[in-house]
CSV table of C-alpha atoms in Angstrom, one decimal:
chain,number,residue,atom,x,y,z
A,1,MET,CA,16.9,0.5,2.8
A,2,THR,CA,13.9,-1.9,2.5
A,3,ILE,CA,10.8,0.3,2.7
A,4,LEU,CA,9.6,2.8,0.1
A,5,CYS,CA,7.0,5.5,0.7
A,6,VAL,CA,5.7,6.7,-2.7
A,7,ARG,CA,3.4,9.6,-3.4
A,8,PHE,CA,2.2,9.9,-7.0
A,9,GLN,CA,1.9,13.5,-8.2
A,10,LEU,CA,-1.4,13.1,-9.8
A,11,PRO,CA,-2.6,16.0,-11.9
A,12,PRO,CA,-6.1,17.4,-11.4
A,13,MET,CA,-8.9,15.0,-12.6
A,14,TYR,CA,-6.5,12.0,-12.7
A,15,GLU,CA,-7.1,10.2,-9.5
A,16,ALA,CA,-8.9,7.3,-11.2
A,17,ALA,CA,-5.5,6.3,-12.5
A,18,LEU,CA,-4.3,5.5,-8.9
A,19,PRO,CA,-5.1,1.8,-8.9
A,20,GLY,CA,-3.0,1.3,-12.0
A,21,LEU,CA,-0.2,3.3,-10.6
A,22,LEU,CA,-0.2,1.3,-7.4
A,23,GLY,CA,-0.1,-1.8,-9.6
A,24,LEU,CA,3.4,-0.7,-10.6
A,25,LEU,CA,4.5,-1.5,-7.1
A,26,GLU,CA,3.0,-4.9,-7.2
A,27,ASP,CA,5.3,-5.7,-10.1
A,28,PHE,CA,8.1,-5.7,-7.5
A,29,THR,CA,6.4,-6.9,-4.3
A,30,PRO,CA,3.0,-8.1,-3.1
A,31,VAL,CA,3.5,-6.3,0.2
A,32,VAL,CA,1.9,-3.0,-0.8
A,33,GLU,CA,-0.2,-0.8,1.5
A,34,ALA,CA,-2.2,2.1,0.0
A,35,LEU,CA,-2.1,5.4,1.8
A,36,SER,CA,-4.9,7.9,1.3
A,37,PRO,CA,-5.2,9.9,-0.9
A,38,ASP,CA,-2.4,9.2,-3.4
A,39,GLY,CA,0.4,7.2,-2.0
A,40,ALA,CA,1.6,3.8,-0.8
A,41,LEU,CA,4.2,1.9,1.2
A,42,ALA,CA,6.1,-1.0,-0.4
A,43,ASP,CA,8.3,-3.5,1.4
A,44,LEU,CA,11.1,-4.4,-1.0
A,45,ARG,CA,13.1,-6.9,1.1
A,46,GLY,CA,12.3,-9.8,-1.2
A,47,ALA,CA,12.6,-7.6,-4.3
A,48,GLU,CA,16.1,-6.6,-3.3
A,49,ARG,CA,17.3,-10.2,-3.2
A,50,TYR,CA,15.3,-11.2,-6.3
A,51,PHE,CA,16.4,-8.3,-8.6
A,52,GLY,CA,19.8,-7.9,-7.1
A,53,ARG,CA,19.3,-4.2,-6.6
A,54,SER,CA,18.8,-1.9,-3.6
A,55,ALA,CA,15.5,-0.4,-2.8
A,56,VAL,CA,16.8,3.0,-3.8
A,57,GLU,CA,17.8,1.7,-7.3
A,58,LEU,CA,14.3,0.0,-7.6
A,59,ALA,CA,12.8,3.4,-6.7
A,60,SER,CA,14.3,4.9,-9.8
A,61,VAL,CA,12.8,2.1,-11.9
A,62,ILE,CA,9.4,2.7,-10.4
A,63,ARG,CA,9.6,6.4,-11.1
A,64,VAL,CA,10.6,5.8,-14.8
A,65,ARG,CA,7.8,3.3,-15.3
A,66,ALA,CA,5.2,5.7,-13.8
A,67,LEU,CA,6.3,8.4,-16.2
A,68,ALA,CA,6.5,6.1,-19.2
A,69,ARG,CA,3.2,4.3,-18.7
A,70,HIS,CA,1.0,6.9,-17.1
A,71,GLY,CA,2.8,10.3,-17.5
A,72,VAL,CA,2.8,10.7,-13.8
A,73,ASP,CA,5.9,11.6,-11.7
A,74,CYS,CA,6.3,10.6,-8.1
A,75,VAL,CA,8.3,11.5,-5.0
A,76,ILE,CA,9.8,8.7,-2.9
A,77,GLY,CA,11.2,8.3,0.6
A,78,ALA,CA,13.2,5.3,1.6
A,79,GLY,CA,14.0,4.0,5.1
A,80,PRO,CA,14.6,0.8,7.2
A,81,GLY,CA,10.9,1.0,8.4
A,82,PRO,CA,7.5,2.4,7.3
A,83,THR,CA,7.5,5.3,9.7
A,84,LEU,CA,11.0,6.4,8.8
A,85,ALA,CA,10.2,6.1,5.0
A,86,ARG,CA,7.1,8.3,5.5
A,87,VAL,CA,9.3,10.9,7.4
A,88,ALA,CA,11.8,10.8,4.5
A,89,LEU,CA,9.0,11.4,2.0
A,90,ARG,CA,8.5,15.0,3.4
A,91,ASP,CA,12.0,15.9,2.1
A,92,ALA,CA,11.8,14.0,-1.2
A,93,ARG,CA,11.7,15.7,-4.5
A,94,PRO,CA,10.9,14.5,-8.1
A,95,GLY,CA,13.8,12.6,-9.4
A,96,VAL,CA,15.6,12.4,-6.0
A,97,THR,CA,14.8,9.7,-3.4
A,98,CYS,CA,15.3,10.9,0.1
A,99,VAL,CA,17.0,8.2,2.1
A,100,VAL,CA,17.2,7.6,5.9
A,101,PRO,CA,20.5,6.2,7.0
A,102,GLU,CA,20.4,2.6,8.4
A,103,ASP,CA,22.8,3.0,11.3
A,104,PRO,CA,21.3,4.2,14.7
A,105,ASP,CA,23.5,7.3,14.8
A,106,GLY,CA,22.5,8.3,11.3
A,107,ILE,CA,18.8,7.8,12.1
A,108,ALA,CA,19.1,9.9,15.2
A,109,GLU,CA,20.9,12.7,13.3
A,110,PHE,CA,18.3,12.6,10.5
A,111,LEU,CA,15.4,12.9,12.9
A,112,ALA,CA,16.9,15.3,15.4
A,113,GLU,CA,16.0,18.7,13.9
A,114,ARG,CA,12.6,17.7,12.4
A,115,PRO,CA,9.4,19.0,14.0
A,116,VAL,CA,7.3,16.7,16.0
A,117,SER,CA,4.5,16.9,13.5
A,118,ALA,CA,6.8,15.2,10.9
A,119,LEU,CA,6.0,11.9,12.5
A,120,PRO,CA,2.9,10.2,11.0
A,121,GLY,CA,0.0,10.1,13.6
A,122,VAL,CA,1.1,13.2,15.5
A,123,GLY,CA,-1.7,15.6,15.1
A,124,ALA,CA,-1.9,19.3,15.6
A,125,ALA,CA,-3.2,19.0,19.2
A,126,THR,CA,-0.4,16.7,20.3
A,127,ALA,CA,2.3,18.9,18.6
A,128,ARG,CA,0.8,22.0,20.3
A,129,THR,CA,0.8,20.4,23.7
A,130,LEU,CA,4.4,19.3,23.4
A,131,GLY,CA,5.4,22.7,21.9
A,132,GLU,CA,4.1,24.5,25.0
A,133,TYR,CA,6.7,22.6,27.0
A,134,GLY,CA,9.5,23.3,24.6
A,135,LEU,CA,9.4,19.8,23.0
A,136,ASP,CA,9.0,20.9,19.4
A,137,THR,CA,11.6,18.7,17.7
A,138,LEU,CA,12.1,15.0,17.5
A,139,GLY,CA,15.6,15.3,19.0
A,140,LEU,CA,14.2,17.0,22.1
A,141,VAL,CA,11.4,14.5,22.4
A,142,ALA,CA,13.9,11.6,22.2
A,143,ALA,CA,16.0,13.2,25.0
A,144,ALA,CA,13.0,13.9,27.2
A,145,PRO,CA,12.3,11.6,30.2
A,146,LEU,CA,9.6,9.1,29.4
A,147,SER,CA,7.6,10.0,32.5
A,148,THR,CA,7.4,13.6,31.2
A,149,LEU,CA,6.0,12.5,27.9
A,150,GLN,CA,3.5,10.1,29.4
A,151,ARG,CA,2.3,12.8,31.8
A,152,LEU,CA,1.7,15.2,28.9
A,153,ILE,CA,0.1,12.9,26.3
A,154,GLY,CA,-0.7,9.6,28.0
A,155,ALA,CA,1.2,6.4,28.9
A,156,LYS,CA,0.9,4.5,25.6
A,157,ALA,CA,1.1,7.5,23.3
A,158,GLY,CA,4.1,8.9,25.2
A,159,ARG,CA,6.0,5.6,25.0
A,160,GLU,CA,5.3,5.1,21.3
A,161,LEU,CA,6.2,8.7,20.5
A,162,ARG,CA,9.5,8.5,22.3
A,163,GLU,CA,10.4,5.2,20.5
A,164,LYS,CA,9.6,6.7,17.1
A,165,ALA,CA,11.5,9.9,17.9
A,166,SER,CA,14.5,7.8,18.8
A,167,GLY,CA,14.3,5.9,15.5
A,168,VAL,CA,12.7,2.7,16.8
A,169,ASP,CA,10.3,1.7,14.0
A,170,ARG,CA,8.0,-1.2,14.9
A,171,ASP,CA,5.4,-0.5,12.2
A,172,ARG,CA,4.8,-3.0,9.4
A,173,VAL,CA,3.6,-2.7,5.8
A,174,VAL,CA,0.1,-4.2,5.8
A,175,PRO,CA,-1.0,-5.3,2.3
A,176,ASN,CA,-4.3,-3.7,1.3
A,177,ALA,CA,-3.6,-2.1,-1.9
A,178,VAL,CA,-4.4,-2.3,-5.5
A,179,SER,CA,-7.0,-5.0,-5.7
A,180,ARG,CA,-8.8,-3.4,-2.8
A,181,SER,CA,-9.8,0.0,-4.4
A,182,LEU,CA,-11.9,1.3,-7.2
A,183,ALA,CA,-12.1,4.9,-8.3
A,184,THR,CA,-14.1,7.0,-10.7
A,185,GLU,CA,-14.0,10.7,-11.6
A,186,ARG,CA,-16.5,13.3,-12.7
A,187,ALA,CA,-14.9,16.3,-14.3
A,188,PHE,CA,-16.8,19.4,-15.3
A,189,GLY,CA,-16.4,21.2,-18.6
A,190,ILE,CA,-16.2,24.5,-16.7
A,191,ASP,CA,-15.4,25.2,-13.0
A,192,GLU,CA,-18.8,24.3,-11.6
A,193,LEU,CA,-20.6,26.4,-9.0
A,194,ASP,CA,-24.0,24.7,-9.0
A,195,PRO,CA,-24.5,22.4,-6.0
A,196,GLY,CA,-27.2,20.6,-7.9
A,197,ARG,CA,-24.7,19.6,-10.6
A,198,HIS,CA,-22.2,18.6,-7.9
A,199,ARG,CA,-24.8,16.2,-6.4
A,200,ARG,CA,-25.7,14.7,-9.8
A,201,ALA,CA,-22.0,14.1,-10.5
A,202,LEU,CA,-21.8,12.3,-7.1
A,203,LEU,CA,-24.9,10.3,-7.9
A,204,SER,CA,-23.4,9.2,-11.2
A,205,ALA,CA,-20.1,8.3,-9.6
A,206,ALA,CA,-21.7,6.3,-6.8
A,207,GLU,CA,-23.9,4.5,-9.3
A,208,GLU,CA,-20.8,3.5,-11.4
A,209,ILE,CA,-18.8,2.5,-8.3
A,210,GLY,CA,-21.7,0.3,-7.1
A,211,ALA,CA,-22.2,-1.3,-10.5
A,212,ARG,CA,-18.5,-2.1,-10.8
A,213,LEU,CA,-18.3,-3.6,-7.3
A,214,ARG,CA,-21.3,-5.8,-8.0
A,215,ALA,CA,-19.8,-6.8,-11.4
A,216,VAL,CA,-16.7,-8.2,-9.7
A,217,GLU,CA,-18.7,-9.5,-6.6
A,218,LYS,CA,-17.0,-7.2,-4.2
A,219,ILE,CA,-18.1,-4.9,-1.3
A,220,CYS,CA,-16.3,-1.9,0.1
A,221,ARG,CA,-15.8,-0.8,3.7
A,222,THR,CA,-14.7,2.8,3.1
A,223,LEU,CA,-15.6,5.5,0.7
A,224,THR,CA,-13.3,8.5,-0.1
A,225,LEU,CA,-14.4,11.7,-1.7
A,226,THR,CA,-11.9,14.1,-3.3
A,227,VAL,CA,-13.0,17.6,-4.4
A,228,ARG,CA,-10.7,19.4,-6.8
A,229,TYR,CA,-11.1,23.2,-7.1
A,230,ALA,CA,-10.4,25.8,-9.8
A,231,ASP,CA,-7.1,26.9,-8.1
A,232,ARG,CA,-5.9,23.2,-8.3
A,233,SER,CA,-6.2,22.7,-4.6
A,234,SER,CA,-8.2,19.8,-3.3
A,235,THR,CA,-10.1,18.4,-0.2
A,236,THR,CA,-10.3,14.7,0.6
A,237,ARG,CA,-12.6,13.1,3.1
A,238,SER,CA,-13.1,9.4,3.9
A,239,ARG,CA,-15.9,7.7,5.7
A,240,THR,CA,-16.2,4.1,7.0
A,241,LEU,CA,-19.5,2.6,6.1
A,242,LYS,CA,-21.8,1.3,8.8
A,243,GLU,CA,-21.8,-2.1,7.0
A,244,PRO,CA,-19.7,-3.0,3.9
A,245,THR,CA,-21.8,-2.8,0.8
A,246,ALA,CA,-22.0,-2.5,-3.0
A,247,HIS,CA,-25.5,-1.1,-2.9
A,248,SER,CA,-25.6,2.1,-5.0
A,249,ALA,CA,-28.2,3.9,-2.8
A,250,ALA,CA,-26.1,3.4,0.3
A,251,LEU,CA,-22.9,4.6,-1.4
A,252,THR,CA,-24.8,7.6,-2.8
A,253,LYS,CA,-26.1,8.5,0.7
A,254,VAL,CA,-22.5,8.4,2.2
A,255,ALA,CA,-21.1,10.4,-0.7
A,256,TYR,CA,-23.8,13.1,-0.2
A,257,GLY,CA,-23.1,13.2,3.5
A,258,MET,CA,-19.3,13.8,2.9
A,259,TYR,CA,-20.1,16.5,0.4
A,260,GLU,CA,-22.6,18.3,2.6
A,261,ALA,CA,-20.2,18.1,5.6
A,262,LEU,CA,-17.7,20.2,3.6
A,263,GLY,CA,-20.0,23.1,3.7
A,264,LEU,CA,-18.9,24.4,0.3
A,265,GLN,CA,-20.2,28.0,-0.3
A,266,ARG,CA,-20.1,28.8,-4.0
A,267,ALA,CA,-17.0,26.7,-4.5
A,268,ARG,CA,-15.7,26.5,-8.0
A,269,VAL,CA,-15.3,22.8,-8.4
A,270,ARG,CA,-13.3,21.3,-11.3
A,271,ALA,CA,-13.8,17.6,-10.5
A,272,LEU,CA,-15.1,15.1,-8.0
A,273,THR,CA,-13.6,11.7,-7.4
A,274,LEU,CA,-15.0,8.8,-5.5
A,275,ARG,CA,-12.9,5.9,-4.4
A,276,ALA,CA,-14.1,2.6,-2.8
A,277,GLU,CA,-11.5,1.1,-0.5
A,278,GLY,CA,-11.2,-1.9,1.7
A,279,LEU,CA,-12.7,-4.2,-0.9
A,280,ALA,CA,-13.7,-7.7,0.1
A,281,PRO,CA,-15.6,-10.6,-1.4
A,282,ALA,CA,-19.4,-10.0,-1.5
A,283,ASP,CA,-20.1,-13.3,0.1
A,284,GLN,CA,-18.6,-11.9,3.3
A,285,ALA,CA,-21.1,-9.1,3.4
A,286,SER,CA,-23.8,-8.9,6.0
A,287,HIS,CA,-27.0,-6.8,5.6
A,288,GLN,CA,-29.2,-5.6,8.4
A,289,LEU,CA,-32.7,-6.6,7.5
A,290,THR,CA,-35.4,-3.9,7.8
A,291,PHE,CA,-39.2,-3.7,7.5
A,292,ASP,CA,-38.8,-0.9,4.8
A,293,PRO,CA,-40.4,-2.1,1.6
A,294,VAL,CA,-38.8,0.7,-0.4
A,295,ASP,CA,-35.3,-0.5,0.5
A,296,GLU,CA,-36.1,-4.1,-0.6
A,297,LYS,CA,-37.7,-2.8,-3.8
A,298,VAL,CA,-34.7,-0.7,-4.6
A,299,ARG,CA,-32.4,-3.7,-4.2
A,300,ARG,CA,-34.5,-6.0,-6.4
A,301,ILE,CA,-34.7,-3.3,-9.1
A,302,GLU,CA,-30.9,-2.8,-8.8
A,303,GLU,CA,-30.4,-6.5,-9.7
A,304,VAL,CA,-32.6,-6.2,-12.7
A,305,ALA,CA,-30.9,-2.9,-13.8
A,306,ASP,CA,-27.5,-4.6,-13.6
A,307,ARG,CA,-28.7,-7.3,-15.9
A,308,ALA,CA,-30.1,-4.8,-18.3
A,309,ARG,CA,-26.9,-2.7,-18.3
A,310,ALA,CA,-24.8,-5.9,-18.9
A,311,LYS,CA,-26.9,-6.6,-22.0
A,312,PHE,CA,-27.6,-3.2,-23.4
A,313,GLY,CA,-24.8,-1.0,-22.1
A,314,PRO,CA,-24.2,1.2,-19.0
A,315,ARG,CA,-26.8,3.9,-20.0
A,316,ALA,CA,-29.6,1.4,-20.5
A,317,VAL,CA,-30.9,2.1,-17.0
A,318,MET,CA,-30.1,5.0,-14.8
A,319,PRO,CA,-31.6,7.4,-12.2
A,320,GLY,CA,-33.9,10.0,-13.7
A,321,ALA,CA,-31.8,12.8,-12.4
A,322,LEU,CA,-29.0,11.7,-14.6
A,323,GLY,CA,-31.1,11.4,-17.7
A,324,ARG,CA,-31.6,15.2,-17.7
A,325,ASP,CA,-27.8,15.6,-18.1
A,326,CYS,CA,-27.1,13.1,-20.8
A,327,GLY,CA,-30.2,13.7,-22.8
A,328,SER,CA,-31.1,10.0,-23.2
A,329,THR,CA,-34.0,8.0,-22.1
A,330,ALA,CA,-33.6,6.8,-18.5
A,331,VAL,CA,-35.6,4.6,-16.1
A,332,SER,CA,-36.1,6.0,-12.6
A,333,TRP,CA,-36.5,4.0,-9.5
A,334,PRO,CA,-37.5,5.0,-5.9
A,335,ARG,CA,-34.7,5.9,-3.5
A,336,ALA,CA,-34.1,4.1,-0.3
A,337,ALA,CA,-35.2,6.0,2.8
């Protein structure tokens, strides 16, 4: 086994710890790929040789370190490839790593009785289409004629699905992980029903994310919102930005858009988490120039506000809407259109 798929069992209001938890994996290998919302893939081929232990043994060490350092347990699947490791994760349990056999016969037996939806990337519509023709398990898909699958779901998709159902894993772990994400949480003292307070929490979180990105001279390409509810369930949404940015007003607008798209009706919200992903150096950013004087004014004031916060503390300058919540003096500035 050379690939681990790890899902951290984060308790409510703890998602901001994810970058640190993912950093545990980088102690073993630089080839780490973050998976939304709370997991990662790790290629341990080099680590197995360096530490003289198998990937399954290293998985036990990772689990113990996550518990010792962060108080967070994790479930882990292991396999000879990323797709197989992700399938194994479905059957993993805390303290027990689910392992896919390495030999072809063992892989085929492992996959045979699993539903088609167990494969990453197979959505409900594809699974439903295949199920209508009796192809509801991976074993049946692997045994089906390629022409049949291609006729049902398309030439490329049919070929890739048949390969994966047969245990052929061509995927690779693409490093993107720890240094490319920042997260912050806003937890409520009580389960909050007021959409106005939800929006102020999002504004505060987006302001913090923007300031942190600018402080390390980074931009983000994707913003992820996680809403945790009173019953401990959660909803996660991600949106790719039109242009990578660290501009707080742009991040706030995207965060508001994701929140409003959820259509929450009197939802009892326990916490909101924003995570900036796909970080890159700020000098690689491009900005579409506009003739809007408000946008340019906001950006200039943002630079001044950053300098003031660096000198006098994070609450020295903030949007007026947040000043009402914290009871401190705040400086308000115009919003971008």
